[in-house]
Coordinates of C-alpha atoms in Angstrom, one line a residue:
X1 CA -23.8 39.4 -10.4
X2 CA -22.2 37.6 -8.4
X3 CA -18.6 36.9 -9.3
X4 CA -17.2 32.7 -10.7
X5 CA -14.5 32.6 -8.5
X6 CA -17.0 33.7 -5.4
X7 CA -16.7 30.8 -3.3
X8 CA -19.6 28.5 -2.8
X9 CA -18.5 25.7 -0.3
X10 CA -15.2 25.8 1.7
X11 CA -13.4 22.7 2.7
X12 CA -10.0 24.1 3.6
X13 CA -7.1 23.9 3.5
X14 CA -8.1 21.2 0.9
X15 CA -10.5 22.2 -1.8
X16 CA -12.8 24.7 -2.4
X17 CA -16.3 24.8 -4.7
X18 CA -16.5 28.2 -7.1
X19 CA -20.0 29.4 -7.8
X20 CA -19.2 28.8 -11.5
X21 CA -19.1 24.6 -10.5
X22 CA -14.9 24.5 -10.6
X23 CA -13.3 22.7 -8.0
X24 CA -9.9 24.7 -6.6
X25 CA -7.8 21.7 -5.5
X26 CA -5.4 23.7 -2.9
X27 CA -3.1 20.8 -2.2
X28 CA -2.2 17.1 -3.8
X29 CA -1.7 18.6 -7.6
X30 CA 1.4 17.4 -8.0
X31 CA 3.1 14.1 -10.1
X32 CA 5.8 12.5 -10.8
X33 CA 6.4 10.1 -13.5
X34 CA 7.1 6.5 -13.2
X35 CA 10.7 5.6 -13.1
X36 CA 13.3 3.5 -11.6
X37 CA 13.9 4.7 -8.0
X38 CA 17.5 6.0 -7.8
X39 CA 17.3 6.0 -4.1
X40 CA 15.5 1.6 -3.7
X41 CA 16.1 0.6 -7.1
X42 CA 11.6 0.1 -7.3
X43 CA 11.2 0.1 -10.5
X44 CA 7.3 1.3 -11.7
X45 CA 5.4 2.0 -14.6
X46 CA 1.9 3.2 -15.5
X47 CA -0.5 1.4 -17.4
X48 CA -4.4 1.8 -18.8
X49 CA -7.5 0.4 -17.5
X50 CA -10.1 1.9 -19.1
X51 CA -9.1 4.8 -21.9
X52 CA -13.1 5.9 -22.1
X53 CA -13.1 6.2 -18.3
X54 CA -9.9 7.3 -17.5
X55 CA -9.3 4.5 -15.2
X56 CA -5.2 4.0 -14.3
X57 CA -2.9 2.1 -12.5
X58 CA 0.7 2.6 -11.0
X59 CA 2.8 -1.0 -10.8
X60 CA 5.8 -1.2 -8.1
X61 CA 8.1 -3.9 -8.5
X62 CA 11.4 -4.6 -6.1
X63 CA 15.1 -3.7 -8.2
X64 CA 15.3 -7.3 -8.6
X65 CA 13.4 -10.6 -8.3
X66 CA 14.0 -14.1 -8.4
X67 CA 13.6 -16.3 -11.4
X68 CA 11.3 -19.0 -9.7
X69 CA 9.2 -16.0 -7.6
X70 CA 6.2 -14.8 -7.6
X71 CA 5.2 -11.8 -5.7
X72 CA 2.5 -10.8 -3.5
X73 CA 0.1 -8.1 -4.9
X74 CA -1.3 -5.5 -3.0
X75 CA -3.9 -3.5 -4.3
X76 CA -3.4 0.0 -3.3
X77 CA -5.6 3.1 -3.1
X78 CA -4.9 6.6 -2.3
X79 CA -6.4 8.9 0.0
X80 CA -7.7 12.8 -0.3
X81 CA -11.4 13.0 1.1
X82 CA -12.2 11.2 -2.7
X83 CA -11.6 14.7 -3.8
X84 CA -7.3 15.5 -3.9
X85 CA -4.5 13.4 -4.6
X86 CA -3.7 10.8 -6.9
X87 CA -2.2 7.8 -7.7
X88 CA 0.9 9.4 -9.2
X89 CA 1.4 12.3 -6.3
X90 CA 5.2 12.3 -5.2
X91 CA 3.8 11.7 -1.8
X92 CA 2.2 8.2 -2.9
X93 CA 4.9 7.2 -5.4
X94 CA 7.9 8.2 -2.5
X95 CA 5.8 5.8 0.5
X96 CA 5.1 2.8 -2.2
X97 CA 8.5 2.6 -3.4
X98 CA 9.7 2.6 0.1
X99 CA 7.5 -0.8 0.8
X100 CA 8.3 -2.4 -2.0
X101 CA 11.7 -2.3 -1.3
X102 CA 10.7 -3.7 2.4
X103 CA 8.7 -6.3 1.7
X104 CA 9.2 -7.4 -1.7
X105 CA 6.3 -7.5 -2.9
X106 CA 4.2 -6.6 -6.0
X107 CA 2.2 -2.9 -6.0
X108 CA -0.5 -2.2 -8.0
X109 CA -1.8 1.4 -7.4
X110 CA -5.7 2.3 -8.4
X111 CA -6.1 5.4 -10.2
X112 CA -9.9 6.1 -9.9
X113 CA -12.0 9.4 -10.9
X114 CA -12.1 11.7 -7.8
X115 CA -15.3 13.8 -6.7
X116 CA -17.2 16.0 -6.7
X117 CA -16.6 15.8 -11.3
X118 CA -17.0 12.0 -10.6
X119 CA -19.4 11.5 -7.4
X120 CA -19.3 8.1 -5.3
X121 CA -20.0 5.8 -5.8
X122 CA -18.2 5.9 -9.1
X123 CA -14.8 5.7 -7.1
X124 CA -15.6 2.4 -5.7
X125 CA -17.2 1.6 -9.0
X126 CA -13.6 2.1 -10.8
X127 CA -11.4 0.6 -8.3
X128 CA -13.6 -2.5 -8.4
X129 CA -13.0 -2.2 -12.8
X130 CA -9.4 -2.0 -11.9
X131 CA -9.6 -5.0 -8.9
X132 CA -11.1 -7.3 -11.6
X133 CA -8.8 -6.0 -14.5
X134 CA -5.6 -7.2 -12.5
X135 CA -7.3 -10.5 -11.7
X136 CA -7.8 -11.2 -15.4
X137 CA -4.0 -11.2 -14.8
X138 CA -3.9 -14.7 -13.1
X139 CA -4.1 -17.1 -15.9
X140 CA -0.5 -15.1 -17.5
X141 CA -2.5 -13.9 -20.2
X142 CA -3.8 -10.3 -19.1
X143 CA -2.4 -7.3 -21.3
X144 CA 0.3 -6.4 -19.3
X145 CA 3.6 -7.9 -18.7
X146 CA 4.4 -7.2 -15.4
X147 CA 1.3 -9.0 -13.6
X148 CA 1.7 -11.8 -16.1
X149 CA 5.3 -12.2 -15.6
X150 CA 5.3 -11.1 -11.1
X151 CA 2.1 -11.5 -9.3
X152 CA 1.0 -14.2 -7.2
X153 CA -2.8 -14.0 -7.2
X154 CA -3.0 -16.8 -4.4
X155 CA -1.2 -14.0 -2.1
X156 CA -3.6 -10.6 -2.7
X157 CA -4.2 -7.5 -0.5
X158 CA -5.9 -4.8 -0.7
X159 CA -4.8 -1.8 1.0
X160 CA -5.1 2.5 1.4
X161 CA -4.7 5.4 3.9
X162 CA -8.0 8.1 4.6
X163 CA -10.1 7.8 1.6
X164 CA -8.1 5.1 0.1
X165 CA -8.8 2.6 3.5
X166 CA -12.7 3.4 3.2
X167 CA -12.2 2.3 -1.1
X168 CA -10.4 -1.0 0.5
X169 CA -12.5 -2.1 3.3
X170 CA -15.4 -1.8 0.7
X171 CA -13.6 -3.9 -1.5
X172 CA -13.0 -6.2 0.8
X173 CA -17.0 -6.4 1.3
X174 CA -17.1 -6.6 -2.6
X175 CA -15.5 -9.4 -2.4
X176 CA -17.1 -11.4 0.2
X177 CA -20.4 -10.6 -1.0
X178 CA -20.8 -13.9 -2.9
X179 CA -20.1 -12.0 -6.2
X180 CA -16.5 -11.6 -6.4
X181 CA -15.5 -12.0 -10.0
X182 CA -12.9 -14.9 -8.7
X183 CA -10.9 -11.9 -6.5
X184 CA -9.7 -13.8 -3.4
X185 CA -8.1 -11.7 -0.5
X186 CA -6.2 -12.6 1.8
X187 CA -5.9 -9.2 3.7
X188 CA -6.3 -5.8 3.7
X189 CA -4.5 -2.8 5.3
X190 CA -5.9 -0.1 6.3
X191 CA -4.7 3.3 7.1
X192 CA -6.1 6.1 9.6
X193 CA -9.8 4.8 7.7
X194 CA -11.6 7.2 6.1
X195 CA -14.7 6.6 8.3
X196 CA -17.8 8.4 10.5
X197 CA -21.3 7.4 11.6
X198 CA -24.2 9.9 12.7
X199 CA -23.4 8.5 16.5
X200 CA -20.3 10.2 17.8
X201 CA -17.9 6.8 19.3
X202 CA -14.7 7.4 21.7
X203 CA -13.2 10.4 22.4
X204 CA -14.8 11.8 18.8
X205 CA -16.3 15.5 19.0
X206 CA -19.6 15.9 19.8
X207 CA -20.0 19.5 19.4
X208 CA -22.6 19.9 16.4
X209 CA -20.5 22.3 14.3
X210 CA -17.7 19.3 13.5
X211 CA -20.0 16.5 12.9
X212 CA -22.1 19.2 10.6
X213 CA -18.8 19.6 9.0
X214 CA -18.3 16.0 8.3
X215 CA -21.0 15.1 7.2
X216 CA -21.3 17.7 4.5
X217 CA -18.2 16.5 3.2
X218 CA -19.8 12.9 2.8
X219 CA -22.6 14.7 1.2
X220 CA -20.8 16.4 -1.0
X221 CA -18.8 13.8 -1.7
X222 CA -21.4 11.3 -1.9
X223 CA -24.5 13.1 -3.1
X224 CA -26.6 10.2 -3.6
X225 CA -25.9 8.8 -0.1
X226 CA -28.6 8.1 2.2
X227 CA -26.8 9.8 5.3
X228 CA -23.8 9.1 7.8
X229 CA -25.4 5.7 9.0
X230 CA -24.2 4.6 5.1
X231 CA -22.3 1.4 5.4
X232 CA -19.8 2.8 3.0
X233 CA -19.0 5.6 5.7
X234 CA -20.0 3.5 8.5
X235 CA -18.9 0.0 9.1
X236 CA -21.0 -0.1 11.9
X237 CA -24.0 0.5 10.2
X238 CA -23.3 -3.1 7.9
X239 CA -25.3 -5.8 8.5
X240 CA -23.1 -8.0 6.4
X241 CA -19.7 -6.9 7.9
X242 CA -19.0 -10.6 9.2
X243 CA -18.8 -11.2 5.6
X244 CA -15.6 -9.0 4.9
X245 CA -14.1 -10.9 2.3
X246 CA -10.9 -11.5 3.7
X247 CA -8.8 -13.8 6.6
X248 CA -6.9 -10.9 8.0
X249 CA -7.0 -7.3 8.9
X250 CA -4.3 -4.5 9.8
X251 CA -5.5 -1.1 11.4
X252 CA -3.3 1.6 11.8
X253 CA -4.5 4.9 14.0
X254 CA -2.7 7.9 15.1
X255 CA -2.7 9.2 18.0
X256 CA -3.7 12.7 17.8
X257 CA -5.9 12.4 14.5
X258 CA -9.6 12.4 14.9
X259 CA -10.1 9.3 13.3
X260 CA -8.2 7.6 15.3
X261 CA -11.4 7.0 17.3
X262 CA -13.1 5.2 14.1
X263 CA -10.4 2.8 14.0
X264 CA -10.7 1.1 17.3
X265 CA -14.3 1.1 16.7
X266 CA -13.9 -0.2 13.6
X267 CA -11.3 -2.9 15.2
X268 CA -13.6 -3.8 18.3
X269 CA -16.5 -3.8 15.3
X270 CA -14.1 -7.1 13.5
X271 CA -14.0 -9.0 16.8
X272 CA -17.7 -9.1 18.2
X273 CA -18.9 -9.1 14.7
X274 CA -18.6 -12.8 14.1
X275 CA -16.1 -12.5 11.0
X276 CA -14.2 -15.3 12.1
X277 CA -10.1 -13.8 10.9
X278 CA -7.8 -12.3 12.6
X279 CA -7.4 -8.2 12.9
X280 CA -4.6 -6.5 14.6
X281 CA -3.6 -2.6 15.6
X282 CA -1.3 -0.5 15.8
X283 CA -1.5 2.8 17.2
X284 CA 1.3 5.6 16.4
X285 CA 1.9 8.1 19.2
X286 CA 2.0 11.6 18.5
X287 CA 1.3 11.4 15.3
X288 CA -1.5 13.0 13.4
X289 CA -3.5 11.9 9.7
X290 CA -1.4 10.3 7.5
X291 CA 1.8 11.3 8.9
X292 CA 3.8 8.6 7.1
X293 CA 3.4 10.3 4.1
X294 CA 4.8 13.6 4.8
X295 CA 7.5 12.8 6.4
X296 CA 8.7 9.2 5.5
X297 CA 11.8 8.9 7.3
X298 CA 9.9 9.4 11.0
X299 CA 10.2 6.8 13.3
X300 CA 6.5 5.9 13.9
X301 CA 6.7 6.2 9.7
X302 CA 9.3 3.7 8.8
X303 CA 7.7 1.2 12.1
X304 CA 4.5 1.6 9.9
X305 CA 6.3 0.2 6.6
X306 CA 7.7 -2.4 8.2
X307 CA 4.7 -3.3 10.1
X308 CA 2.9 -3.3 6.8
X309 CA 5.9 -6.0 5.1
X310 CA 5.5 -7.3 7.9
X311 CA 1.5 -8.2 8.0
X312 CA 1.8 -9.3 3.9
X313 CA 4.8 -11.7 3.9
X314 CA 3.3 -13.5 7.3
X315 CA 3.4 -17.3 6.6
X316 CA 4.8 -16.5 3.1
X317 CA 5.8 -20.1 1.0
X318 CA 7.3 -19.3 -2.2
X319 CA 4.8 -19.7 -5.2
X320 CA 7.5 -21.2 -8.3
X321 CA 6.4 -19.5 -11.7
X322 CA 5.8 -22.2 -14.2

């Protein structure tokens, strides 16, 4: 009889599935508590959104906020192939502390349930539930004091890296679907987006083994999907892409990232779709996937943070608190 710790599926160096059904996450298991960051002075706290499902979020606000001003709200979704990492990871805590300090914004970092224990579309459903919960504070009478006090709901942005960028895109599609639950989005920030497709684009690898791995991973996290022509993973297969529910998009790619070509393709897709918004594009030379998380003081990482800050604050006018 096979041992329960025999490897059934191997997605190293990220995670493995054992014969007994256990998911062995090889990275992304460490967490840090909410705090006052000793370097930036940024304050953070955790909020429970749905106790039954375990959906929560980490909120960040700058060291000081002018008493007559509200802050752009950046709803962030962490990456990790929908399987690893959390909103409480030290990598994301550091990145978002730095971003809040640079941009003078409020961040709402969503902790959604992860595959395979909670297969897609659960992460999308959790993320939308979190967005709707945050939006319930737009009247200033929601359950969280920070969102009531600091968030400018006329300046809402979605964003994420890798799988989190995939979520941000799909949340913007929901926002533009005509059933947005009153959620209005100014723009989205997509960093090294986890998109793929049946057919190779740009300089993507053509060898069957590489492409089979990507398909295997997608169907592992979303077993109910029809495959790599699913609009959730391939925006190019979505006939409603022009309904993307925001005015502006910024796309980040890394030169050495295997997902680079999907970012280029996404930019070109939006430009040709009739969407009508503005798309910006930033490529980090000599860098690989989510390099900014592992080396936040890197010159390209610092430039990314500044670029996101500039994107969010473009045309910003002061929102007076009443």
